[in-house]
Amino acid sequence: ILAGDNWKRVGGPVVKRGNKGEGHYSAKLTAEEVVAIRERYAAGGIRYKELSKQYGVNIAMIGNIVRGVAWRNVGGPIKGVDY
């Protein structure tokens, strides 16, 4: 219902789908956004707080993405591994 697959006739807001690889219906980010976050942070000049505001997730999630704790199955540079 949240994703709009069932009860379409009722209408109303639909929750943005996450990446099926992440396996959670309420994921706020797509795989492409995760790669973009990692690339932008690796390039330097941007802080977790700024990324958090731009992508609408909390700072802890940004840190987990950058370090490869969250969204392990998605590419992009991982802090502590690639730089």
Tab-separated table of N, CA and C in Angstrom:
chain	number	residue	atom	x	y	z
A	1	ILE	N	0.835	-1.189	0.000
A	1	ILE	CA	0.000	0.000	0.000
A	1	ILE	C	0.875	1.247	0.000
A	2	LEU	N	1.908	1.264	0.837
A	2	LEU	CA	2.777	2.436	0.931
A	2	LEU	C	3.475	2.753	-0.378
A	3	ALA	N	3.873	1.723	-1.100
A	3	ALA	CA	4.606	1.921	-2.354
A	3	ALA	C	3.680	2.145	-3.542
A	4	GLY	N	2.371	2.021	-3.335
A	4	GLY	CA	1.421	2.248	-4.414
A	4	GLY	C	1.161	1.036	-5.283
A	5	ASP	N	1.638	-0.141	-4.876
A	5	ASP	CA	1.409	-1.356	-5.653
A	5	ASP	C	-0.005	-1.902	-5.443
A	6	ASN	N	-0.552	-1.730	-4.266
A	6	ASN	CA	-1.900	-2.194	-3.935
A	6	ASN	C	-2.779	-0.996	-3.598
A	7	TRP	N	-4.060	-1.164	-3.779
A	7	TRP	CA	-5.038	-0.130	-3.462
A	7	TRP	C	-4.785	1.167	-4.239
A	8	LYS	N	-4.388	1.051	-5.474
A	8	LYS	CA	-4.103	2.226	-6.299
A	8	LYS	C	-5.329	3.124	-6.441
A	9	ARG	N	-6.494	2.522	-6.472
A	9	ARG	CA	-7.722	3.292	-6.703
A	9	ARG	C	-8.016	4.289	-5.593
A	10	VAL	N	-7.428	4.081	-4.404
A	10	VAL	CA	-7.675	4.961	-3.270
A	10	VAL	C	-6.945	6.296	-3.445
A	11	GLY	N	-5.784	6.280	-4.093
A	11	GLY	CA	-5.009	7.500	-4.303
A	11	GLY	C	-4.231	7.900	-3.065
A	12	GLY	N	-3.731	9.100	-3.063
A	12	GLY	CA	-2.966	9.605	-1.929
A	12	GLY	C	-1.475	9.495	-2.165
A	13	PRO	N	-0.700	9.988	-1.215
A	13	PRO	CA	0.758	9.993	-1.387
A	13	PRO	C	1.341	8.580	-1.383
A	14	VAL	N	2.391	8.410	-2.138
A	14	VAL	CA	3.079	7.127	-2.240
A	14	VAL	C	4.489	7.308	-1.706
A	15	VAL	N	4.964	6.352	-0.919
A	15	VAL	CA	6.310	6.386	-0.368
A	15	VAL	C	7.315	6.129	-1.481
A	16	LYS	N	8.384	6.931	-1.518
A	16	LYS	CA	9.444	6.730	-2.499
A	16	LYS	C	10.092	5.382	-2.243
A	17	ARG	N	10.202	4.601	-3.292
A	17	ARG	CA	10.820	3.276	-3.162
A	17	ARG	C	12.325	3.392	-3.038
A	18	GLY	N	12.874	2.536	-2.221
A	18	GLY	CA	14.321	2.437	-2.112
A	18	GLY	C	14.852	1.438	-3.125
A	19	ASN	N	16.119	1.229	-3.098
A	19	ASN	CA	16.770	0.266	-3.964
A	19	ASN	C	16.390	-1.140	-3.505
A	20	LYS	N	15.887	-1.957	-4.409
A	20	LYS	CA	15.491	-3.314	-4.025
A	20	LYS	C	16.674	-4.106	-3.487
A	21	GLY	N	17.889	-3.764	-3.898
A	21	GLY	CA	19.075	-4.435	-3.382
A	21	GLY	C	19.271	-4.183	-1.906
A	22	GLU	N	18.809	-3.032	-1.420
A	22	GLU	CA	18.911	-2.719	0.000
A	22	GLU	C	17.877	-3.517	0.780
A	23	GLY	N	16.770	-3.849	0.123
A	23	GLY	CA	15.795	-4.738	0.720
A	23	GLY	C	14.870	-4.107	1.739
A	24	HIS	N	14.656	-2.817	1.704
A	24	HIS	CA	13.734	-2.208	2.646
A	24	HIS	C	12.800	-1.267	1.911
A	25	TYR	N	11.504	-1.456	2.122
A	25	TYR	CA	10.513	-0.693	1.366
A	25	TYR	C	10.571	0.807	1.636
A	26	SER	N	11.092	1.220	2.786
A	26	SER	CA	11.071	2.643	3.109
A	26	SER	C	12.433	3.319	2.925
A	27	ALA	N	13.332	2.691	2.202
A	27	ALA	CA	14.635	3.307	1.961
A	27	ALA	C	14.428	4.666	1.300
A	28	LYS	N	15.086	5.685	1.825
A	28	LYS	CA	14.907	7.044	1.322
A	28	LYS	C	15.826	7.362	0.144
A	29	LEU	N	16.841	6.559	-0.065
A	29	LEU	CA	17.824	6.821	-1.110
A	29	LEU	C	17.806	5.740	-2.178
A	30	THR	N	18.233	6.125	-3.361
A	30	THR	CA	18.423	5.150	-4.435
A	30	THR	C	19.901	4.795	-4.490
A	31	ALA	N	20.223	3.760	-5.218
A	31	ALA	CA	21.618	3.353	-5.374
A	31	ALA	C	22.431	4.473	-6.012
A	32	GLU	N	21.844	5.180	-6.965
A	32	GLU	CA	22.549	6.276	-7.642
A	32	GLU	C	22.874	7.401	-6.667
A	33	GLU	N	21.951	7.687	-5.760
A	33	GLU	CA	22.192	8.731	-4.764
A	33	GLU	C	23.294	8.325	-3.798
A	34	VAL	N	23.341	7.059	-3.434
A	34	VAL	CA	24.384	6.570	-2.529
A	34	VAL	C	25.754	6.718	-3.175
A	35	VAL	N	25.871	6.342	-4.437
A	35	VAL	CA	27.145	6.497	-5.151
A	35	VAL	C	27.526	7.974	-5.222
A	36	ALA	N	26.559	8.838	-5.493
A	36	ALA	CA	26.825	10.280	-5.561
A	36	ALA	C	27.315	10.815	-4.218
A	37	ILE	N	26.712	10.369	-3.122
A	37	ILE	CA	27.151	10.788	-1.782
A	37	ILE	C	28.596	10.378	-1.568
A	38	ARG	N	28.922	9.138	-1.879
A	38	ARG	CA	30.293	8.650	-1.677
A	38	ARG	C	31.291	9.413	-2.538
A	39	GLU	N	30.934	9.668	-3.778
A	39	GLU	CA	31.839	10.384	-4.677
A	39	GLU	C	32.031	11.832	-4.236
A	40	ARG	N	30.966	12.483	-3.831
A	40	ARG	CA	31.064	13.877	-3.396
A	40	ARG	C	31.901	13.996	-2.137
A	41	TYR	N	31.727	13.067	-1.195
A	41	TYR	CA	32.513	13.128	0.035
A	41	TYR	C	33.989	12.822	-0.255
A	42	ALA	N	34.246	11.859	-1.113
A	42	ALA	CA	35.630	11.498	-1.449
A	42	ALA	C	36.350	12.645	-2.159
A	43	ALA	N	35.615	13.438	-2.917
A	43	ALA	CA	36.218	14.567	-3.634
A	43	ALA	C	36.650	15.668	-2.673
A	44	GLY	N	36.073	15.688	-1.489
A	44	GLY	CA	36.445	16.674	-0.473
A	44	GLY	C	35.614	17.940	-0.553
A	45	GLY	N	35.739	18.755	0.483
A	45	GLY	CA	35.056	20.030	0.505
A	45	GLY	C	33.608	20.000	0.934
A	46	ILE	N	33.101	18.847	1.376
A	46	ILE	CA	31.716	18.768	1.841
A	46	ILE	C	31.672	17.931	3.113
A	47	ARG	N	30.818	18.331	4.029
A	47	ARG	CA	30.717	17.659	5.324
A	47	ARG	C	29.468	16.789	5.384
A	48	TYR	N	29.455	15.876	6.348
A	48	TYR	CA	28.305	14.999	6.544
A	48	TYR	C	27.026	15.815	6.711
A	49	LYS	N	27.112	16.894	7.480
A	49	LYS	CA	25.936	17.709	7.765
A	49	LYS	C	25.314	18.261	6.484
A	50	GLU	N	26.151	18.737	5.569
A	50	GLU	CA	25.652	19.284	4.305
A	50	GLU	C	24.993	18.192	3.460
A	51	LEU	N	25.634	17.036	3.381
A	51	LEU	CA	25.066	15.916	2.626
A	51	LEU	C	23.747	15.465	3.248
A	52	SER	N	23.708	15.460	4.569
A	52	SER	CA	22.501	15.073	5.288
A	52	SER	C	21.321	15.959	4.907
A	53	LYS	N	21.538	17.253	4.875
A	53	LYS	CA	20.468	18.189	4.519
A	53	LYS	C	20.050	18.024	3.065
A	54	GLN	N	21.013	17.848	2.177
A	54	GLN	CA	20.712	17.742	0.748
A	54	GLN	C	19.935	16.478	0.403
A	55	TYR	N	20.229	15.370	1.080
A	55	TYR	CA	19.596	14.098	0.738
A	55	TYR	C	18.479	13.696	1.688
A	56	GLY	N	18.230	14.479	2.732
A	56	GLY	CA	17.106	14.218	3.621
A	56	GLY	C	17.245	12.997	4.509
A	57	VAL	N	18.465	12.672	4.889
A	57	VAL	CA	18.702	11.575	5.833
A	57	VAL	C	19.553	12.106	6.980
A	58	ASN	N	19.608	11.377	8.088
A	58	ASN	CA	20.364	11.894	9.219
A	58	ASN	C	21.872	11.736	9.022
A	59	ILE	N	22.620	12.461	9.829
A	59	ILE	CA	24.077	12.489	9.712
A	59	ILE	C	24.676	11.101	9.919
A	60	ALA	N	24.135	10.338	10.851
A	60	ALA	CA	24.651	8.988	11.111
A	60	ALA	C	24.541	8.114	9.862
A	61	MET	N	23.448	8.250	9.114
A	61	MET	CA	23.279	7.463	7.893
A	61	MET	C	24.326	7.865	6.857
A	62	ILE	N	24.604	9.161	6.739
A	62	ILE	CA	25.632	9.617	5.797
A	62	ILE	C	26.976	8.991	6.167
A	63	GLY	N	27.313	9.004	7.447
A	63	GLY	CA	28.560	8.390	7.897
A	63	GLY	C	28.618	6.909	7.573
A	64	ASN	N	27.511	6.205	7.789
A	64	ASN	CA	27.456	4.773	7.482
A	64	ASN	C	27.591	4.508	5.987
A	65	ILE	N	27.017	5.375	5.174
A	65	ILE	CA	27.137	5.233	3.717
A	65	ILE	C	28.575	5.460	3.275
A	66	VAL	N	29.179	6.532	3.761
A	66	VAL	CA	30.547	6.894	3.364
A	66	VAL	C	31.539	5.809	3.770
A	67	ARG	N	31.339	5.217	4.948
A	67	ARG	CA	32.250	4.170	5.440
A	67	ARG	C	31.916	2.780	4.911
A	68	GLY	N	30.802	2.651	4.176
A	68	GLY	CA	30.434	1.358	3.623
A	68	GLY	C	29.715	0.450	4.581
A	69	VAL	N	29.251	0.978	5.709
A	69	VAL	CA	28.492	0.181	6.666
A	69	VAL	C	27.083	-0.051	6.120
A	70	ALA	N	26.476	0.994	5.583
A	70	ALA	CA	25.159	0.891	4.956
A	70	ALA	C	25.334	0.841	3.447
A	71	TRP	N	24.416	0.179	2.772
A	71	TRP	CA	24.441	0.072	1.312
A	71	TRP	C	25.767	-0.563	0.836
A	72	ARG	N	26.173	-1.655	1.467
A	72	ARG	CA	27.414	-2.351	1.095
A	72	ARG	C	27.403	-2.852	-0.334
A	73	ASN	N	26.211	-3.171	-0.819
A	73	ASN	CA	26.092	-3.770	-2.147
A	73	ASN	C	26.176	-2.749	-3.278
A	74	VAL	N	26.372	-1.466	-2.954
A	74	VAL	CA	26.412	-0.406	-3.955
A	74	VAL	C	27.844	0.084	-4.099
A	75	GLY	N	28.209	0.508	-5.310
A	75	GLY	CA	29.569	0.963	-5.581
A	75	GLY	C	29.859	2.351	-5.061
A	76	GLY	N	30.976	2.869	-5.521
A	76	GLY	CA	31.434	4.184	-5.093
A	76	GLY	C	32.594	4.036	-4.134
A	77	PRO	N	33.366	5.101	-3.985
A	77	PRO	CA	34.538	5.032	-3.091
A	77	PRO	C	34.131	4.914	-1.629
A	78	ILE	N	34.791	4.001	-0.903
A	78	ILE	CA	34.507	3.754	0.499
A	78	ILE	C	35.653	4.332	1.329
A	79	LYS	N	35.302	5.154	2.325
A	79	LYS	CA	36.308	5.748	3.221
A	79	LYS	C	36.997	4.639	3.993
A	80	GLY	N	38.315	4.685	4.020
A	80	GLY	CA	39.092	3.672	4.707
A	80	GLY	C	39.482	2.512	3.811
A	81	VAL	N	38.877	2.422	2.635
A	81	VAL	CA	39.215	1.366	1.687
A	81	VAL	C	39.815	1.978	0.427
A	82	ASP	N	39.112	2.913	-0.176
A	82	ASP	CA	39.535	3.506	-1.448
A	82	ASP	C	40.293	4.822	-1.274
A	83	TYR	N	40.204	5.425	-0.116
A	83	TYR	CA	40.918	6.678	0.141
A	83	TYR	C	41.117	6.857	1.617
